[in-house]
Amino acid sequence: MLRERMQYLMERYFNDTCTAEERQELAEWISEAGHDDDLKAVVAQTWERFHPADQMPDEVSARIQAALFSDEKLRVRSLYRWLAAACVLLLAVGAGLFWLSKSEKPAPQVAQHNRYKNEVPAGGNKAVLTLGDGTVINLDSAANGVLTTQGRVRVVKLANGQLSYELEGQADGVVLYNTMRTPRGGEYRLSLPDGTIAWLNAASSITYPTAFTGDIRDVKITGEVYFEVAKDAGKPFMVEAGKMKIEVLGTHFNVNAYAAEPMVKTTLLEGAVKVSGGGRGDVLQPGQQAQLARNGDMKVVDDVDLEAVMAWKNGYFQFLDADMPAVMRQLENWYDVTVSYEEGFVPRRSFGGGIQRSLPLSKVLTILEENNVRFRVEGKNITVLK
């Protein structure tokens, strides 16, 4: 996971979205001895993901790649010089665009200011916590520190915006359930009582006990949640997502269970999980995805694009031959908007590529308009124009 963390930090540096703490963490890692090979690999992966080959002049791309992939060992000063130069180049060719398929015929040009009546900012760290007694705490406005105490468990909001549960002594046997919900336009990170980490995407929820006192660790989710489960061979970790159930001992996996999506999907990144649904059960291996359709049919798909599955957690939209409704559902959740189609007409378009989730809505729509489609934004309403 170290290399994944370093790539995440480097991409945030690339985007100029690093916090001061993240910049310091990246600098300290780069300066440590023995990281040369890892560093070169991470920089290479970052370049492959970020440079828009179809928009950058070949000679410019060739010069950067020659410097980037040379046999010389990378050093801190040269790395940051390369990153700074690359940022300037990417800004020049269009901030936020990794790659996006284009239609052969461009859409008619209409003055953007006549269609985009306002700006809608990107989502952020937002969630509400509902305690066992019904008390509701708005986490994005709550101060850091201890929020409440439930039995022997303290609920703490950390400085990094994460919510954590701290058990004082032994659990007293009283089981209280909490629910965390993210709104449309929100995401949040939660450390469960056993140390399991859960990342909630927008419009998602997780219900869990304040202490895992029984023989299993059971949680229930809606929307999309990524888990890194703390290992405990004596207490299986169970996730209920609609009609799908997932059983694990310690692993990393993502569950997409949005009600608006055509199926519930569990994707395994590391370890092993047993997935049940539709009258069958399967043990997944890393890279596999279990898909449970709304009619109850379940199948397992091999060699899933894990980068695309985890794009939301890493700060991107990633589209793989996605149709217009699939793309717009993601925008609805992240920007808290409502999408409609002019005269009920849904354009038959296919989108492939990645876009930063940190961009305001107008920037994302402008990128999508390269695919022969147009939008109108009025307040919190997006209309896909005919």
Short mmCIF file of C-alpha atoms in Angstrom, two decimals:
data_model
loop_
_atom_site.label_atom_id
_atom_site.label_comp_id
_atom_site.label_asym_id
_atom_site.label_seq_id
_atom_site.Cartn_x
_atom_site.Cartn_y
_atom_site.Cartn_z
CA MET A 1 0.00 0.00 0.00
CA LEU A 2 3.03 2.30 0.38
CA ARG A 3 3.47 2.71 -3.37
CA GLU A 4 -0.27 3.36 -3.80
CA ARG A 5 -0.06 6.08 -1.14
CA MET A 6 2.95 7.67 -2.80
CA GLN A 7 1.25 7.71 -6.20
CA TYR A 8 -1.79 9.32 -4.61
CA LEU A 9 0.42 12.04 -3.05
CA MET A 10 2.33 12.60 -6.27
CA GLU A 11 -0.87 12.96 -8.27
CA ARG A 12 -2.18 15.50 -5.76
CA TYR A 13 1.12 17.37 -6.10
CA PHE A 14 0.68 17.16 -9.85
CA ASN A 15 -2.82 18.63 -9.52
CA ASP A 16 -1.60 21.33 -7.11
CA THR A 17 -4.13 20.06 -4.54
CA CYS A 18 -1.66 18.80 -1.92
CA THR A 19 -2.13 20.04 1.62
CA ALA A 20 0.95 21.28 3.48
CA GLU A 21 1.04 18.00 5.42
CA GLU A 22 0.84 15.92 2.23
CA ARG A 23 3.65 17.92 0.60
CA GLN A 24 5.80 17.30 3.69
CA GLU A 25 4.98 13.58 3.65
CA LEU A 26 5.92 13.32 -0.03
CA ALA A 27 9.15 15.26 0.46
CA GLU A 28 10.20 13.07 3.40
CA TRP A 29 9.53 9.88 1.45
CA ILE A 30 11.50 11.07 -1.59
CA SER A 31 14.44 12.13 0.58
CA GLU A 32 14.77 8.72 2.28
CA ALA A 33 17.52 6.45 1.01
CA GLY A 34 16.66 3.26 -0.85
CA HIS A 35 13.54 4.51 -2.63
CA ASP A 36 15.08 5.18 -6.05
CA ASP A 37 13.46 2.23 -7.84
CA ASP A 38 10.07 2.80 -6.22
CA LEU A 39 10.33 6.50 -6.98
CA LYS A 40 11.02 5.93 -10.65
CA ALA A 41 8.15 3.47 -10.89
CA VAL A 42 5.70 5.84 -9.24
CA VAL A 43 6.76 8.79 -11.40
CA ALA A 44 6.46 6.62 -14.51
CA GLN A 45 2.96 5.51 -13.54
CA THR A 46 1.99 9.10 -12.80
CA TRP A 47 3.21 10.23 -16.20
CA GLU A 48 1.34 7.45 -17.98
CA ARG A 49 -1.90 8.42 -16.23
CA PHE A 50 -1.60 12.18 -16.58
CA HIS A 51 -0.08 13.13 -19.89
CA PRO A 52 -2.74 13.66 -22.59
CA ALA A 53 -0.89 12.07 -25.48
CA ASP A 54 -3.41 13.12 -28.10
CA GLN A 55 -3.11 16.79 -27.19
CA MET A 56 0.59 17.21 -26.34
CA PRO A 57 3.03 17.71 -29.23
CA ASP A 58 5.03 14.56 -29.90
CA GLU A 59 8.35 16.34 -29.49
CA VAL A 60 7.36 17.69 -26.09
CA SER A 61 6.16 14.30 -24.90
CA ALA A 62 9.34 12.65 -26.19
CA ARG A 63 11.61 15.12 -24.39
CA ILE A 64 9.82 14.65 -21.07
CA GLN A 65 9.76 10.87 -21.37
CA ALA A 66 13.47 10.78 -22.29
CA ALA A 67 14.28 12.67 -19.11
CA LEU A 68 11.78 10.76 -17.02
CA PHE A 69 12.73 7.23 -18.01
CA SER A 70 16.50 7.69 -18.33
CA ASP A 71 18.81 5.32 -16.46
CA GLU A 72 20.00 8.09 -14.18
CA LYS A 73 18.63 7.91 -10.65
CA LEU A 74 15.99 10.49 -9.85
CA ARG A 75 16.80 13.02 -7.17
CA VAL A 76 14.57 15.32 -5.19
CA ARG A 77 15.49 18.51 -7.01
CA SER A 78 15.16 17.05 -10.51
CA LEU A 79 11.89 15.33 -9.62
CA TYR A 80 10.26 18.53 -8.42
CA ARG A 81 11.59 20.42 -11.43
CA TRP A 82 10.01 17.77 -13.69
CA LEU A 83 6.74 17.88 -11.80
CA ALA A 84 6.59 21.67 -12.01
CA ALA A 85 7.30 21.64 -15.75
CA ALA A 86 4.74 18.93 -16.34
CA CYS A 87 2.12 20.86 -14.40
CA VAL A 88 2.69 23.89 -16.62
CA LEU A 89 2.38 21.75 -19.75
CA LEU A 90 -0.81 20.13 -18.57
CA LEU A 91 -2.31 23.46 -17.65
CA ALA A 92 -1.52 24.64 -21.14
CA VAL A 93 -3.37 21.74 -22.74
CA GLY A 94 -6.33 21.79 -20.39
CA ALA A 95 -6.40 21.21 -16.65
CA GLY A 96 -8.23 18.14 -15.46
CA LEU A 97 -8.23 16.10 -18.67
CA PHE A 98 -6.37 12.78 -18.66
CA TRP A 99 -7.87 11.34 -21.83
CA LEU A 100 -11.34 11.34 -23.25
CA SER A 101 -12.72 9.79 -26.40
CA LYS A 102 -13.97 12.30 -28.95
CA SER A 103 -16.68 12.12 -31.58
CA GLU A 104 -15.71 12.67 -35.18
CA LYS A 105 -18.11 15.59 -35.59
CA PRO A 106 -17.82 18.45 -33.06
CA ALA A 107 -20.93 19.78 -31.38
CA PRO A 108 -22.31 23.13 -32.54
CA GLN A 109 -20.71 25.94 -30.56
CA VAL A 110 -23.05 27.97 -28.38
CA ALA A 111 -21.78 30.70 -26.07
CA GLN A 112 -21.11 28.98 -22.75
CA HIS A 113 -22.30 31.93 -20.68
CA ASN A 114 -25.74 31.51 -22.25
CA ARG A 115 -25.95 27.94 -20.97
CA TYR A 116 -23.97 27.93 -17.70
CA LYS A 117 -25.93 30.34 -15.53
CA ASN A 118 -23.92 29.60 -12.39
CA GLU A 119 -21.01 27.57 -11.06
CA VAL A 120 -21.42 24.41 -8.98
CA PRO A 121 -18.38 23.50 -6.84
CA ALA A 122 -17.06 19.99 -6.44
CA GLY A 123 -18.09 17.88 -3.46
CA GLY A 124 -15.98 17.53 -0.34
CA ASN A 125 -15.64 16.09 3.16
CA LYS A 126 -19.26 16.02 4.36
CA ALA A 127 -21.25 13.55 6.45
CA VAL A 128 -23.74 13.28 9.30
CA LEU A 129 -23.54 10.79 12.15
CA THR A 130 -26.69 9.39 13.72
CA LEU A 131 -26.14 7.92 17.19
CA GLY A 132 -28.02 5.03 18.74
CA ASP A 133 -30.32 7.40 20.63
CA GLY A 134 -31.24 9.30 17.47
CA THR A 135 -28.91 12.27 18.05
CA VAL A 136 -27.59 13.66 14.76
CA ILE A 137 -24.12 15.23 14.50
CA ASN A 138 -23.09 17.24 11.44
CA LEU A 139 -19.49 16.12 10.99
CA ASP A 140 -18.32 18.75 8.52
CA SER A 141 -19.16 21.56 10.99
CA ALA A 142 -18.27 19.72 14.23
CA ALA A 143 -15.03 20.68 15.97
CA ASN A 144 -12.14 18.21 16.15
CA GLY A 145 -11.92 16.11 19.30
CA VAL A 146 -14.30 13.94 21.30
CA LEU A 147 -17.82 14.31 19.90
CA THR A 148 -19.63 12.02 22.33
CA THR A 149 -19.23 8.99 24.57
CA GLN A 150 -21.40 5.88 24.16
CA GLY A 151 -20.86 3.43 27.00
CA ARG A 152 -17.11 2.84 27.11
CA VAL A 153 -16.60 4.09 23.56
CA ARG A 154 -15.49 7.61 22.66
CA VAL A 155 -16.36 8.97 19.22
CA VAL A 156 -13.53 11.23 18.04
CA LYS A 157 -13.22 13.54 15.04
CA LEU A 158 -9.55 13.62 14.07
CA ALA A 159 -7.68 16.59 12.62
CA ASN A 160 -7.61 14.96 9.16
CA GLY A 161 -11.43 14.87 9.09
CA GLN A 162 -11.63 11.15 9.83
CA LEU A 163 -14.04 9.76 12.42
CA SER A 164 -12.62 7.24 14.89
CA TYR A 165 -13.94 5.06 17.74
CA GLU A 166 -11.80 4.57 20.84
CA LEU A 167 -12.67 1.85 23.36
CA GLU A 168 -11.74 2.51 26.99
CA GLY A 169 -11.21 -0.83 28.72
CA GLN A 170 -13.49 -3.74 27.82
CA ALA A 171 -16.79 -3.36 26.00
CA ASP A 172 -19.68 -3.42 28.48
CA GLY A 173 -21.86 -5.70 26.36
CA VAL A 174 -24.34 -2.99 25.42
CA VAL A 175 -24.55 -2.87 21.62
CA LEU A 176 -25.41 0.53 20.17
CA TYR A 177 -25.60 1.11 16.42
CA ASN A 178 -24.45 4.26 14.69
CA THR A 179 -25.06 5.30 11.08
CA MET A 180 -22.83 7.57 9.03
CA ARG A 181 -24.36 9.11 5.90
CA THR A 182 -22.73 11.18 3.23
CA PRO A 183 -24.99 13.49 1.22
CA ARG A 184 -24.79 13.97 -2.51
CA GLY A 185 -21.67 16.07 -2.88
CA GLY A 186 -19.97 14.52 0.14
CA GLU A 187 -17.47 11.80 1.07
CA TYR A 188 -15.96 10.71 4.38
CA ARG A 189 -13.48 8.33 5.99
CA LEU A 190 -14.35 6.25 9.04
CA SER A 191 -12.25 4.11 11.37
CA LEU A 192 -14.53 1.41 12.80
CA PRO A 193 -14.14 0.12 16.37
CA ASP A 194 -11.99 -2.84 15.23
CA GLY A 195 -9.60 -0.64 13.23
CA THR A 196 -11.21 -1.36 9.85
CA ILE A 197 -11.12 1.70 7.60
CA ALA A 198 -14.16 2.55 5.48
CA TRP A 199 -14.23 5.27 2.81
CA LEU A 200 -17.74 6.43 1.89
CA ASN A 201 -18.43 7.86 -1.55
CA ALA A 202 -21.16 10.46 -2.09
CA ALA A 203 -24.78 9.57 -1.22
CA SER A 204 -23.70 6.52 0.79
CA SER A 205 -24.24 5.16 4.31
CA ILE A 206 -22.86 2.61 6.73
CA THR A 207 -24.55 1.26 9.86
CA TYR A 208 -22.31 -0.43 12.45
CA PRO A 209 -22.07 -1.19 16.21
CA THR A 210 -19.99 1.04 18.47
CA ALA A 211 -18.16 -2.14 19.60
CA PHE A 212 -17.92 -5.56 17.94
CA THR A 213 -18.82 -7.79 20.88
CA GLY A 214 -20.20 -10.90 19.15
CA ASP A 215 -18.71 -13.65 16.99
CA ILE A 216 -18.94 -11.58 13.81
CA ARG A 217 -18.31 -7.97 12.82
CA ASP A 218 -21.39 -6.97 10.85
CA VAL A 219 -22.10 -3.73 8.99
CA LYS A 220 -24.71 -2.64 6.48
CA ILE A 221 -24.12 -0.20 3.63
CA THR A 222 -25.83 1.70 0.85
CA GLY A 223 -24.19 3.59 -2.01
CA GLU A 224 -20.45 2.95 -2.44
CA VAL A 225 -17.90 2.09 0.24
CA TYR A 226 -14.28 0.93 0.08
CA PHE A 227 -13.03 -1.22 2.98
CA GLU A 228 -9.61 -2.06 4.36
CA VAL A 229 -10.59 -4.68 6.92
CA ALA A 230 -8.56 -5.24 10.09
CA LYS A 231 -7.56 -8.90 10.39
CA ASP A 232 -9.25 -10.95 13.10
CA ALA A 233 -9.45 -14.65 12.26
CA GLY A 234 -11.84 -15.26 15.12
CA LYS A 235 -14.38 -12.68 14.00
CA PRO A 236 -15.33 -12.65 10.31
CA PHE A 237 -16.25 -9.24 8.91
CA MET A 238 -19.67 -9.24 7.24
CA VAL A 239 -21.06 -6.59 4.88
CA GLU A 240 -24.68 -6.46 3.79
CA ALA A 241 -25.26 -4.44 0.61
CA GLY A 242 -28.83 -4.80 -0.60
CA LYS A 243 -29.33 -8.47 -1.45
CA MET A 244 -25.57 -9.16 -1.55
CA LYS A 245 -23.59 -10.34 1.47
CA ILE A 246 -19.79 -10.29 1.73
CA GLU A 247 -17.75 -12.25 4.27
CA VAL A 248 -14.06 -11.51 4.90
CA LEU A 249 -11.34 -12.05 7.49
CA GLY A 250 -8.98 -9.26 6.43
CA THR A 251 -8.81 -7.73 2.97
CA HIS A 252 -9.34 -4.70 0.73
CA PHE A 253 -12.45 -4.46 -1.40
CA ASN A 254 -14.95 -2.00 -2.88
CA VAL A 255 -18.74 -2.31 -2.85
CA ASN A 256 -20.95 -0.31 -5.21
CA ALA A 257 -24.60 -0.68 -4.19
CA TYR A 258 -26.28 2.49 -5.43
CA ALA A 259 -30.01 1.99 -5.88
CA ALA A 260 -29.91 3.77 -9.26
CA GLU A 261 -27.28 1.41 -10.68
CA PRO A 262 -28.36 -1.76 -12.53
CA MET A 263 -26.41 -4.08 -10.23
CA VAL A 264 -24.56 -4.38 -6.92
CA LYS A 265 -20.83 -4.88 -7.51
CA THR A 266 -18.15 -6.11 -5.11
CA THR A 267 -14.58 -5.79 -6.38
CA LEU A 268 -11.64 -7.44 -4.61
CA LEU A 269 -8.28 -5.70 -4.53
CA GLU A 270 -6.41 -7.79 -1.97
CA GLY A 271 -7.02 -10.96 0.03
CA ALA A 272 -10.16 -13.04 -0.46
CA VAL A 273 -13.87 -12.58 0.16
CA LYS A 274 -16.90 -14.83 -0.05
CA VAL A 275 -19.82 -13.18 -1.83
CA SER A 276 -23.38 -14.51 -1.60
CA GLY A 277 -26.45 -13.50 -3.56
CA GLY A 278 -29.05 -14.84 -5.94
CA GLY A 279 -28.90 -18.30 -4.40
CA ARG A 280 -25.17 -18.79 -5.05
CA GLY A 281 -21.89 -18.07 -3.32
CA ASP A 282 -18.44 -17.40 -4.77
CA VAL A 283 -14.99 -16.81 -3.32
CA LEU A 284 -13.36 -13.91 -5.14
CA GLN A 285 -9.68 -13.59 -5.96
CA PRO A 286 -7.92 -10.21 -6.40
CA GLY A 287 -9.00 -8.55 -9.63
CA GLN A 288 -12.40 -10.26 -9.70
CA GLN A 289 -15.78 -8.59 -9.35
CA ALA A 290 -19.09 -10.12 -8.26
CA GLN A 291 -22.09 -8.57 -10.02
CA LEU A 292 -25.59 -9.09 -8.60
CA ALA A 293 -28.31 -7.90 -10.97
CA ARG A 294 -31.60 -6.52 -9.68
CA ASN A 295 -33.38 -9.66 -10.87
CA GLY A 296 -31.22 -11.75 -8.51
CA ASP A 297 -28.77 -13.19 -11.05
CA MET A 298 -25.12 -13.09 -9.95
CA LYS A 299 -21.95 -13.61 -11.93
CA VAL A 300 -18.21 -13.16 -11.37
CA VAL A 301 -16.09 -11.13 -13.81
CA ASP A 302 -12.31 -11.59 -14.12
CA ASP A 303 -9.57 -9.04 -14.75
CA VAL A 304 -11.54 -5.97 -13.70
CA ASP A 305 -9.93 -2.56 -14.21
CA LEU A 306 -9.10 -1.83 -10.56
CA GLU A 307 -7.90 1.67 -11.35
CA ALA A 308 -11.33 2.53 -12.72
CA VAL A 309 -13.10 0.95 -9.75
CA MET A 310 -11.01 2.93 -7.26
CA ALA A 311 -10.94 6.19 -9.20
CA TRP A 312 -13.56 7.81 -6.94
CA LYS A 313 -11.45 7.18 -3.82
CA ASN A 314 -8.35 8.56 -5.53
CA GLY A 315 -10.09 11.75 -6.63
CA TYR A 316 -11.16 11.02 -10.20
CA PHE A 317 -14.07 10.15 -12.42
CA GLN A 318 -13.00 7.23 -14.59
CA PHE A 319 -15.23 6.21 -17.49
CA LEU A 320 -14.84 2.96 -19.42
CA ASP A 321 -17.10 2.99 -22.46
CA ALA A 322 -19.77 4.57 -20.24
CA ASP A 323 -23.08 5.74 -21.70
CA MET A 324 -24.59 9.14 -21.02
CA PRO A 325 -26.88 8.10 -18.11
CA ALA A 326 -24.00 6.33 -16.33
CA VAL A 327 -21.80 9.43 -16.59
CA MET A 328 -24.55 11.77 -15.44
CA ARG A 329 -25.40 9.59 -12.42
CA GLN A 330 -21.87 10.12 -11.16
CA LEU A 331 -22.17 13.88 -11.63
CA GLU A 332 -25.52 13.92 -9.82
CA ASN A 333 -24.01 12.25 -6.78
CA TRP A 334 -20.82 14.28 -6.62
CA TYR A 335 -22.14 17.75 -7.46
CA ASP A 336 -25.58 17.31 -5.84
CA VAL A 337 -27.42 18.23 -9.02
CA THR A 338 -30.45 16.91 -10.90
CA VAL A 339 -30.07 15.83 -14.52
CA SER A 340 -32.80 15.94 -17.16
CA TYR A 341 -32.81 15.46 -20.92
CA GLU A 342 -34.26 18.00 -23.33
CA GLU A 343 -37.50 16.63 -24.79
CA GLY A 344 -36.65 13.29 -23.19
CA PHE A 345 -33.89 12.69 -25.74
CA VAL A 346 -30.88 10.77 -24.35
CA PRO A 347 -27.84 11.14 -26.65
CA ARG A 348 -26.23 7.85 -27.60
CA ARG A 349 -22.67 8.68 -26.62
CA SER A 350 -19.84 6.55 -25.22
CA PHE A 351 -17.31 8.11 -22.86
CA GLY A 352 -13.87 6.85 -21.92
CA GLY A 353 -11.34 8.69 -19.81
CA GLY A 354 -10.61 10.31 -16.49
CA ILE A 355 -11.38 13.73 -15.02
CA GLN A 356 -10.48 15.21 -11.67
CA ARG A 357 -13.34 15.24 -9.17
CA SER A 358 -11.89 18.42 -7.67
CA LEU A 359 -12.90 20.46 -10.73
CA PRO A 360 -16.02 22.65 -10.63
CA LEU A 361 -18.97 21.36 -12.62
CA SER A 362 -18.54 23.73 -15.56
CA LYS A 363 -14.99 22.43 -16.19
CA VAL A 364 -16.17 18.83 -16.20
CA LEU A 365 -19.04 19.59 -18.58
CA THR A 366 -16.71 21.50 -20.89
CA ILE A 367 -14.50 18.40 -21.13
CA LEU A 368 -17.49 16.16 -21.77
CA GLU A 369 -18.67 18.51 -24.53
CA GLU A 370 -15.65 17.40 -26.55
CA ASN A 371 -17.75 14.29 -27.21
CA ASN A 372 -20.45 16.04 -29.24
CA VAL A 373 -22.92 16.77 -26.45
CA ARG A 374 -24.06 20.05 -24.86
CA PHE A 375 -25.43 21.03 -21.47
CA ARG A 376 -27.34 23.84 -19.79
CA VAL A 377 -26.84 24.56 -16.07
CA GLU A 378 -29.38 26.54 -14.11
CA GLY A 379 -29.02 26.44 -10.36
CA LYS A 380 -28.74 22.80 -9.35
CA ASN A 381 -30.27 21.54 -12.60
CA ILE A 382 -28.36 20.18 -15.58
CA THR A 383 -30.18 19.75 -18.87
CA VAL A 384 -28.59 17.57 -21.54
CA LEU A 385 -29.48 19.43 -24.73
CA LYS A 386 -30.83 17.72 -27.81
#
